[in-house]
CSV table of C-alpha atoms and ligand atoms in Angstrom, one decimal:
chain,number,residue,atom,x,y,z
A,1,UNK,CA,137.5,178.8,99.3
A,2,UNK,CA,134.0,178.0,98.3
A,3,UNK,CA,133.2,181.0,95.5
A,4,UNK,CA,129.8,180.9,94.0
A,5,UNK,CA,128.5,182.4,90.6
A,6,UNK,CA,124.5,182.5,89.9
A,7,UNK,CA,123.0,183.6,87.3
A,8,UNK,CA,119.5,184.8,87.4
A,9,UNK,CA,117.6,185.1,84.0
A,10,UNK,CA,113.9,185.7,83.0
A,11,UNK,CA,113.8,181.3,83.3
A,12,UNK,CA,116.1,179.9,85.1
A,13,UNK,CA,118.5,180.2,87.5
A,14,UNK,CA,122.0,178.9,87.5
A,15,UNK,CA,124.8,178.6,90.2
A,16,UNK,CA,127.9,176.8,90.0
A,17,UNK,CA,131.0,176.8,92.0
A,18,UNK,CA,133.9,178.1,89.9
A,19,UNK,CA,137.1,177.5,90.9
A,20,UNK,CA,139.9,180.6,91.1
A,21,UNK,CA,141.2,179.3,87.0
A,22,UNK,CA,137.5,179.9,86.0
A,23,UNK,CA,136.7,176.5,85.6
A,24,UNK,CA,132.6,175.4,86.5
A,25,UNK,CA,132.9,172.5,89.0
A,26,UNK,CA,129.7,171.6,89.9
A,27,UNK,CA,125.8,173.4,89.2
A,28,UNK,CA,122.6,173.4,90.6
A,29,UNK,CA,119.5,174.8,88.2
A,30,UNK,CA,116.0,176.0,89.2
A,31,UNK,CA,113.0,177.8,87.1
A,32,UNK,CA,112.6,181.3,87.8
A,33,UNK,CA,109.3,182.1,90.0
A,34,UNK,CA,108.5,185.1,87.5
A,35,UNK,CA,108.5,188.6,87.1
A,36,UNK,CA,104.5,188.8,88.8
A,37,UNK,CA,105.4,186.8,92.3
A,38,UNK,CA,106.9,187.7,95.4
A,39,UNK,CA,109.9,188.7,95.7
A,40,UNK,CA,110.7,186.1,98.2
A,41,UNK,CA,110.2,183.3,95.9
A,42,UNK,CA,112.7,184.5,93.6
A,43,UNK,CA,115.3,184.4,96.4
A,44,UNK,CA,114.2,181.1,97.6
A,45,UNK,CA,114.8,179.8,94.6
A,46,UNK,CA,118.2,181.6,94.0
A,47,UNK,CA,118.8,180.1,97.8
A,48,UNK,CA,117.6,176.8,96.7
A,49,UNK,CA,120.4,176.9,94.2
A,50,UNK,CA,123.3,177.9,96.1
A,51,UNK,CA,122.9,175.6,99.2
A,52,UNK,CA,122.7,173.2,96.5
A,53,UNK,CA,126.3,173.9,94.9
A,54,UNK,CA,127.5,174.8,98.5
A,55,UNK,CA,126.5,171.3,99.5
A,56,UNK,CA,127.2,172.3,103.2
A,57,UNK,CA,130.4,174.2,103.0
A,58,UNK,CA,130.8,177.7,104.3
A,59,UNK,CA,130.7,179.6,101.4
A,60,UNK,CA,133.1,182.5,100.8
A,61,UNK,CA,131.6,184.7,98.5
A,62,UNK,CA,128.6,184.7,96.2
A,63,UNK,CA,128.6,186.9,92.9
A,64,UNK,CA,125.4,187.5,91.6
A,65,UNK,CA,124.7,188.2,87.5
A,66,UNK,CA,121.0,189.5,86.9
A,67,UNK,CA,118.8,190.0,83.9
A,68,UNK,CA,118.2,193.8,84.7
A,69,UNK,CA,119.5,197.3,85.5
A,70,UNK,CA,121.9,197.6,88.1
A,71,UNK,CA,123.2,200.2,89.9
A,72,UNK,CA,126.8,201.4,89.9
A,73,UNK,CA,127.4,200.7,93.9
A,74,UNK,CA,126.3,196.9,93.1
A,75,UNK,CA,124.1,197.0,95.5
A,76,UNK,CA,120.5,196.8,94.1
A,77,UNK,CA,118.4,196.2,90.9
A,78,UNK,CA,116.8,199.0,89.9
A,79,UNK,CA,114.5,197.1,87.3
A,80,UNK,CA,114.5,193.8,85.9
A,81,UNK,CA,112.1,193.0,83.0
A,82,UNK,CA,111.6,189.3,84.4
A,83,UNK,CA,112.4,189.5,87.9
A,84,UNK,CA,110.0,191.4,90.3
A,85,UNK,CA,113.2,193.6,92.1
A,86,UNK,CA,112.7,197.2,91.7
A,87,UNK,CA,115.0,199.2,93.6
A,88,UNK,CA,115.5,196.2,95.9
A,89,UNK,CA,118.8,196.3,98.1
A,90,UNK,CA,119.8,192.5,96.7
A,91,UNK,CA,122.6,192.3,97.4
A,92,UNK,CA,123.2,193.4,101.2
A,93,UNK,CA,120.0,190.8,101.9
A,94,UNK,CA,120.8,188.0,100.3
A,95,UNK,CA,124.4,188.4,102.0
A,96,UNK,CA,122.8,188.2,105.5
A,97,UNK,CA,120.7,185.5,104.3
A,98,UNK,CA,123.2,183.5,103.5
A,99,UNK,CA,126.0,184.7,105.7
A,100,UNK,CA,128.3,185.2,102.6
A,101,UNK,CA,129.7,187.9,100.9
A,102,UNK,CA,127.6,188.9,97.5
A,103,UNK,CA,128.6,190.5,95.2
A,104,UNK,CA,125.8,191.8,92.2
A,105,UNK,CA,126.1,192.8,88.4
A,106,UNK,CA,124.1,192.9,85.6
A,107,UNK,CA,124.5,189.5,83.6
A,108,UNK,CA,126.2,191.4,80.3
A,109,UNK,CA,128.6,193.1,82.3
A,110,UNK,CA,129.6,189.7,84.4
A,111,UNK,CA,129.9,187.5,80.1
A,112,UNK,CA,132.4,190.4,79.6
A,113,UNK,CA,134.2,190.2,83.0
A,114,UNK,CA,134.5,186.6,82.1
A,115,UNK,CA,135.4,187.0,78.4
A,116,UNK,CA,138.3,189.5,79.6
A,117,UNK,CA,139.7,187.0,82.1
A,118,UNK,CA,139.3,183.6,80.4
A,119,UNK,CA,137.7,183.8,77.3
A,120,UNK,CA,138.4,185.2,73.8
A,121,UNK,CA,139.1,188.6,75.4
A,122,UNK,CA,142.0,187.5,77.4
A,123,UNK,CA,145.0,189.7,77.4
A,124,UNK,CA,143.2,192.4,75.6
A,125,UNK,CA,143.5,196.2,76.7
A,126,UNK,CA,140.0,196.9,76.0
A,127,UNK,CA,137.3,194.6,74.8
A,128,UNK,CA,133.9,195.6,73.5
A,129,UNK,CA,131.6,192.7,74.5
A,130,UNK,CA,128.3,192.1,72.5
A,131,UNK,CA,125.6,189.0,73.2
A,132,UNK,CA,123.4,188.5,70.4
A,133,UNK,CA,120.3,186.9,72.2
A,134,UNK,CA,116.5,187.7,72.4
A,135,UNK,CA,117.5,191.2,72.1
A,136,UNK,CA,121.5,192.6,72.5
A,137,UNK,CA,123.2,192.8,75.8
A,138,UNK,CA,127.2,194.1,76.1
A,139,UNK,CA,129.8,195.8,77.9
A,140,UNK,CA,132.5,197.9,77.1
A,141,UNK,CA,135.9,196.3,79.3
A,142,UNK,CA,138.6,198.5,79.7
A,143,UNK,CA,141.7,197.7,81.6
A,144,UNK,CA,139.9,194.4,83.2
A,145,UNK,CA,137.4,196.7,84.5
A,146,UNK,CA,134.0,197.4,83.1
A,147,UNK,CA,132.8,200.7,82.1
A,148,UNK,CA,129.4,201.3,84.4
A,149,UNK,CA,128.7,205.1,83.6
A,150,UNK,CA,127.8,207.5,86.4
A,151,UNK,CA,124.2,205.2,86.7
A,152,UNK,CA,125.6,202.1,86.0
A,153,UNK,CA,123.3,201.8,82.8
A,154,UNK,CA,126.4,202.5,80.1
A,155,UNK,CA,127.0,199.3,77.8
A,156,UNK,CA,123.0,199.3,76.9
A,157,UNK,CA,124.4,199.4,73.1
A,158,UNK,CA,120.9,197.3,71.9
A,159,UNK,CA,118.9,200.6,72.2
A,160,UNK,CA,121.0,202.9,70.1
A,161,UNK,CA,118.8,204.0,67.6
A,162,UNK,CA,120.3,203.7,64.4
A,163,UNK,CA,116.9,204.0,62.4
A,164,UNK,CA,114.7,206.8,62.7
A,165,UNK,CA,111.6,206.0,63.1
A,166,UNK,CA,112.2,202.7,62.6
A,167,UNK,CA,111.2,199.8,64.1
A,168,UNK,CA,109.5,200.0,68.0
A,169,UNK,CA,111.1,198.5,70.4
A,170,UNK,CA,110.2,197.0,73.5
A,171,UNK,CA,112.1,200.0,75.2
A,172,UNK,CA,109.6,202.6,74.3
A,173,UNK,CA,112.1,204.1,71.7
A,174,UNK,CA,112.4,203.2,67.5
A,175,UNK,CA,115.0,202.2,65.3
A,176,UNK,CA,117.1,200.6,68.0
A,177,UNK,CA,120.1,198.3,66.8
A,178,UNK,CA,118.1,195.2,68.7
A,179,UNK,CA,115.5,195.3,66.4
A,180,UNK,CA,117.6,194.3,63.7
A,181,UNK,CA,120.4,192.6,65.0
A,182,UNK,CA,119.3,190.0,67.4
A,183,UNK,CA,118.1,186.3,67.8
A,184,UNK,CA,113.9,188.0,67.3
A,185,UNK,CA,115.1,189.4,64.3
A,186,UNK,CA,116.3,186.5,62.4
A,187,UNK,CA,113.5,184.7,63.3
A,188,UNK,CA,111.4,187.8,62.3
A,189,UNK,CA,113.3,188.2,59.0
A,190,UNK,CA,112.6,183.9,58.3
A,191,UNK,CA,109.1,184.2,59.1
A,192,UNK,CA,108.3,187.4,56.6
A,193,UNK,CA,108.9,184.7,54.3
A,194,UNK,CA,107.8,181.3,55.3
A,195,UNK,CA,104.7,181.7,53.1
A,196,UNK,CA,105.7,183.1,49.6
A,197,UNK,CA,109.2,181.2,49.4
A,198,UNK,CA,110.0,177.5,49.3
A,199,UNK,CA,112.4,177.3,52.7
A,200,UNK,CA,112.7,173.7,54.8
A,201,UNK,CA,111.8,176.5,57.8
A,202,UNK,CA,108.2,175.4,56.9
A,203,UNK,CA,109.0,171.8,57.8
A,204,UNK,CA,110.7,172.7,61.1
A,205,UNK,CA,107.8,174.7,62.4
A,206,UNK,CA,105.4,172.8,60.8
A,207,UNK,CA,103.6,175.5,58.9
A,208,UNK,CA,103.0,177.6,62.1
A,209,UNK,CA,105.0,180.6,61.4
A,210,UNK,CA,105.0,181.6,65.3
A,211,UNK,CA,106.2,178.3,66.1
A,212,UNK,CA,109.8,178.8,64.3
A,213,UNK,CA,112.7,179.2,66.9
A,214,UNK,CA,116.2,181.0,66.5
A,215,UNK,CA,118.3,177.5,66.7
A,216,UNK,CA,115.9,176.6,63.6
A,217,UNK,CA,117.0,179.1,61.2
A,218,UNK,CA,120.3,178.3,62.6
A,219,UNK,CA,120.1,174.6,61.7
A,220,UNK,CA,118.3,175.6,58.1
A,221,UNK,CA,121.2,177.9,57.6
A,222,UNK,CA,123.5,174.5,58.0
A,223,UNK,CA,121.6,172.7,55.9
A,224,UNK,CA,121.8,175.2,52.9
A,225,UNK,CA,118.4,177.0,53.3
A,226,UNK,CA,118.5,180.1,51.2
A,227,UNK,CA,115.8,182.2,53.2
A,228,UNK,CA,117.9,180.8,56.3
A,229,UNK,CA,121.1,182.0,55.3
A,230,UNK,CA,119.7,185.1,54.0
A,231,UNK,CA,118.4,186.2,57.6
A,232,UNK,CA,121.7,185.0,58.9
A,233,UNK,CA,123.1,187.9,56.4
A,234,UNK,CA,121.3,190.4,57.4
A,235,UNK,CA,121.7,190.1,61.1
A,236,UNK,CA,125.6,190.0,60.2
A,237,UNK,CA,125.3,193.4,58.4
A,238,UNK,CA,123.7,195.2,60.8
A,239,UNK,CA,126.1,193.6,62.9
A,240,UNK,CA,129.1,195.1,61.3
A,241,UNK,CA,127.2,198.5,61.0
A,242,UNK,CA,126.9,198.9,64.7
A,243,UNK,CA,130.0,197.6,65.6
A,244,UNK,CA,131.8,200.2,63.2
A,245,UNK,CA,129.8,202.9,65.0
A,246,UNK,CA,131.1,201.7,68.3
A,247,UNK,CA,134.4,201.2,66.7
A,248,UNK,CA,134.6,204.3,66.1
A,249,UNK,CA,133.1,206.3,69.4
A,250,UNK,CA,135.6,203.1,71.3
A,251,UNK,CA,138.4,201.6,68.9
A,252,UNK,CA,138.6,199.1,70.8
A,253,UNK,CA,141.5,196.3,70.5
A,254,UNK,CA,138.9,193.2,70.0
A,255,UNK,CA,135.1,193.0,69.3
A,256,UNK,CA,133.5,189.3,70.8
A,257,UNK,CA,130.8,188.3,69.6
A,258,UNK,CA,128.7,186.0,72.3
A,259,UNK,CA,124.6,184.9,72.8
A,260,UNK,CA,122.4,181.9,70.8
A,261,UNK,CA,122.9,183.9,67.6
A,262,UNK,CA,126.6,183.7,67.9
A,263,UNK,CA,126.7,180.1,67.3
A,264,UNK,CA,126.4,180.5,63.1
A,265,UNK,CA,130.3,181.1,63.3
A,266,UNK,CA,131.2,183.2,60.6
A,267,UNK,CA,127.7,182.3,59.0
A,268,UNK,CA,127.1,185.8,61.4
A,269,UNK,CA,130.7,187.2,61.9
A,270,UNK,CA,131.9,187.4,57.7
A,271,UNK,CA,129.3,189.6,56.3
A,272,UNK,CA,129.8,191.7,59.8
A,273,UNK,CA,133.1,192.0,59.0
A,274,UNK,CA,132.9,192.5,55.9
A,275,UNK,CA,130.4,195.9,56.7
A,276,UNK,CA,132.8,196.5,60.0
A,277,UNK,CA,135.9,197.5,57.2
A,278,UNK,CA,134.0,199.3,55.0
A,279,UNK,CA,131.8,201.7,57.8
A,280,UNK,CA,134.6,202.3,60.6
A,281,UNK,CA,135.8,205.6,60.4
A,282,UNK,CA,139.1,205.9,58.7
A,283,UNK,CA,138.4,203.0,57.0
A,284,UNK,CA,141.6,202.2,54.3
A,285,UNK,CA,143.5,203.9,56.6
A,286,UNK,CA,143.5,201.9,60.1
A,287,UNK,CA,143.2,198.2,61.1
A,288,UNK,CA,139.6,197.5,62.1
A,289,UNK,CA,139.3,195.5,65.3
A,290,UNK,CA,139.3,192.0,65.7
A,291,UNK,CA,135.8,190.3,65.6
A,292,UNK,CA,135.6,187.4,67.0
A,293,UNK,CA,133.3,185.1,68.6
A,294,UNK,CA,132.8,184.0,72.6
A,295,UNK,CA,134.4,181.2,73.9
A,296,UNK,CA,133.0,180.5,77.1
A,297,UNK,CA,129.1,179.6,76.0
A,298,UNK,CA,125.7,179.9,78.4
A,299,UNK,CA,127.9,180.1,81.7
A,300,UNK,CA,130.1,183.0,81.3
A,301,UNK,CA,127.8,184.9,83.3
A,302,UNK,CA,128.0,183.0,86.5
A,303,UNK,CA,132.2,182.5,85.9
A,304,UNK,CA,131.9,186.3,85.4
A,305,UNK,CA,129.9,186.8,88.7
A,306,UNK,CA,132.3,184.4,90.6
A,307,UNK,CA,135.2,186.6,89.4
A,308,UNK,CA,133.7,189.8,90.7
A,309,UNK,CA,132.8,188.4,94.2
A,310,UNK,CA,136.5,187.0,94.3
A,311,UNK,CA,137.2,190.8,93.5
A,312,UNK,CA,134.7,192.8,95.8
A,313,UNK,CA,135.4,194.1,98.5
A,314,UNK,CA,132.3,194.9,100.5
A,315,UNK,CA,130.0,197.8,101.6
A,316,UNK,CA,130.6,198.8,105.5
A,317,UNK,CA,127.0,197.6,105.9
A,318,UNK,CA,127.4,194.1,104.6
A,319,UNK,CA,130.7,193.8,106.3
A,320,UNK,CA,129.5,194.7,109.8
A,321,UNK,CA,126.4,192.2,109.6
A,322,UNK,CA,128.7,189.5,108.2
A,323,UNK,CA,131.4,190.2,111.3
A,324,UNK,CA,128.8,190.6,113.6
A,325,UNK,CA,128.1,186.7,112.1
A,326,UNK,CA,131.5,185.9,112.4
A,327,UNK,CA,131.6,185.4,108.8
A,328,UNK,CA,134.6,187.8,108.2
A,329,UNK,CA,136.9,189.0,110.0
A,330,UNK,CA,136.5,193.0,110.9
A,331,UNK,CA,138.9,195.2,108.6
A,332,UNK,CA,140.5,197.7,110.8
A,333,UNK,CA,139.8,201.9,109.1
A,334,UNK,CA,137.6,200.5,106.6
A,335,UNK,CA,135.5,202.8,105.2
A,336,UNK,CA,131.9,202.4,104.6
A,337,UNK,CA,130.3,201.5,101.0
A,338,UNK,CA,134.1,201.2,99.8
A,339,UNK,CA,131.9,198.5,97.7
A,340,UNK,CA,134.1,197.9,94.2
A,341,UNK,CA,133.7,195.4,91.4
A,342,UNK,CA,136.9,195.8,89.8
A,343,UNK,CA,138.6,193.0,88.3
A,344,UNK,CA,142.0,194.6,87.7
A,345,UNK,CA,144.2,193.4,90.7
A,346,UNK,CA,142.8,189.4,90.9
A,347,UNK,CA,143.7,189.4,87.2
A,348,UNK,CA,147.1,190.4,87.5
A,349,UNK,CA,147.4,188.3,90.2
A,350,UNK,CA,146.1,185.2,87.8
A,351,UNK,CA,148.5,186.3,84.6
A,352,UNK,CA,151.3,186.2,87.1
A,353,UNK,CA,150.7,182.9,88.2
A,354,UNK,CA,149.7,182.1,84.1
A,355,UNK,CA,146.6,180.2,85.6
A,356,UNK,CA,144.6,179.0,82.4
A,357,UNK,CA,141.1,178.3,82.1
A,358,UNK,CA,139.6,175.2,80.8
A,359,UNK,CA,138.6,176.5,77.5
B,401,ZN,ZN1,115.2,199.9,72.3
């Protein structure tokens, strides 16, 4: 059974076929069109790159991770700040398209579906997920399942402001957490000082401040750079200050820690933790959750969408166009839109069997 995962970012897409264990088998990559271009261009592409991992076999189900708002059926994106769907039934096209079974998430929610059932999540009651990237992406896993909220925008913990009138973000609001916990604001913090202190960061980007990168201060950081490190500290605080706030609306059993910016180890995670036990409510009194980073790197989205299309079952709409196909076979009293994403009974199904995945 030919199960596909794709995920669909502001530059690229990537699919790959992942096996039932969660393991990546083969991929196929392609730029995204952009957000400005037809939306038939995107899915040509995203087509492009699935024929290419299907490699001629029938496929049996397609999962879908995109870089935008989702609603809580699954079935369209409501916004994508990179992608030009807006309200766009995705997922019940690209399924007759493609005569396949899709399944559709937002990419966060698909890194935590995958962190809960192979990654550093694994076994865990409830898992609060967080990506440190451009900005800060997450889900909130409870029971194998992710919590959506009514609209299917819960788990947006980026924009809680935790500055007022702070900083402006990109969301129209101030003082959100993503402006000072993410990969633009260690490289924001760096560059506020490229000029007036000695840092090898001037090397890297030689002397154009708007040149330097994330993995640069990351690298710096290695090599002992003060002004490097010092970003990287900063970032880890207000790490551990949001995470004690969601601690303590959540308490949930393990914190993972996942995105570009994740990859400074405890370089990040120490000083988080460090705030984390101090700033969690009851604090001296409780054990603070475990913080710890992601283990399954830049393709736990599309494992994560595989999963959930393993785990769907579809809407009455999809289903009758695909039987009417001969795709799958008709379900007898099925009821339509009885669409669900949970990942709760595959996962029992895979602990039973103690299936590992390759990481
Ligand atoms: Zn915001």
């Amino acid at each position: 059974m030919l199960y596909v995962g794709v995920d669909v970012g502001g530059t690229k897409v990537l699919a790959g076929e992942v096996t039932r264990a969660g393991t990546v088998l083969r991929t196929a990559r392609r730029q995204t069109p952009g957000r400005r271009v037809s939306i038939e261009l995107v899915e040509d592409a995203l087509t492009e790159a699935v024929m290419e991992v299907a490699g001629g076999r029938r496929i049996a189900g397609v999962g879908l991770a995109a870089a935008g708002f989702v609603d809580a059926t699954g079935e369209r994106v409501m916004f994508a700040p990179h992608l030009p769907w807006v309200g766009d039934k995705v997922r019940d096209r690209l399924s007759r398209r493609w005569a396949a079974p899709v399944a559709l998430d937002n990419d966060a929610n698909c890194a935590a579906v995958a962190e809960s059932a192979y990654g550093a999540a694994r076994g865990a009651t409830s898992a609060l997920v967080v990506t440190l990237g451009t900005g800060i992406g997450g889900a909130y896993v409870l029971g194998g399942e992710v919590v959506r909220g009514v609209q299917g925008m819960a788990g947006e913990f980026g924009h809680m402001r935790l500055v007022p009138d702070g900083r402006a973000c990109e969301c129209g609001l101030q003082g959100c957490w993503e402006q000072y916990c993410s990969g633009n604001a260690l490289v924001r913090l760096a560059r506020a000082r490229l000029e007036s202190e000695p840092t090898v960061l001037t090397q890297m980007c030689e002397g154009r401040p708007e040149r330097l990168t994330g993995p640069m201060v990351t690298a710096a950081a290695e090599e002992g750079d003060l002004v490097a490190r010092q970003a990287y500290a900063s970032v880890g605080e207000w790490l551990g200050i949001g995470v004690g706030a969601l601690t303590s609306a959540l308490d949930p059993e393990v914190v993972v820690i996942g995105g570009g910016v994740s990859a400074a180890g405890d370089r990040l995670l120490a000083p988080a933790r460090a705030v984390l036990e101090r700033s969690v409510v009851g604090a001296g009194h409780r054990t603070p959750p475990r913080l710890v980073p992601a283990r399954l790197g830049p393709e736990a989205g599309l494992v994560g969408a595989a999963l959930l299309a393993r785990a769907a079952r579809w809407s009455g709409s999809a289903r009758a166009a695909l039987t009417a196909q001969g795709v799958v076979r008709p379900r007898p009293g099925a009821a339509a839109g009885d669409y669900r994403t949970g990942v709760r009974a595959p996962l029992r199904r895979r602990r039973g069997r103690g299936a590992r995945g390759p990481w």
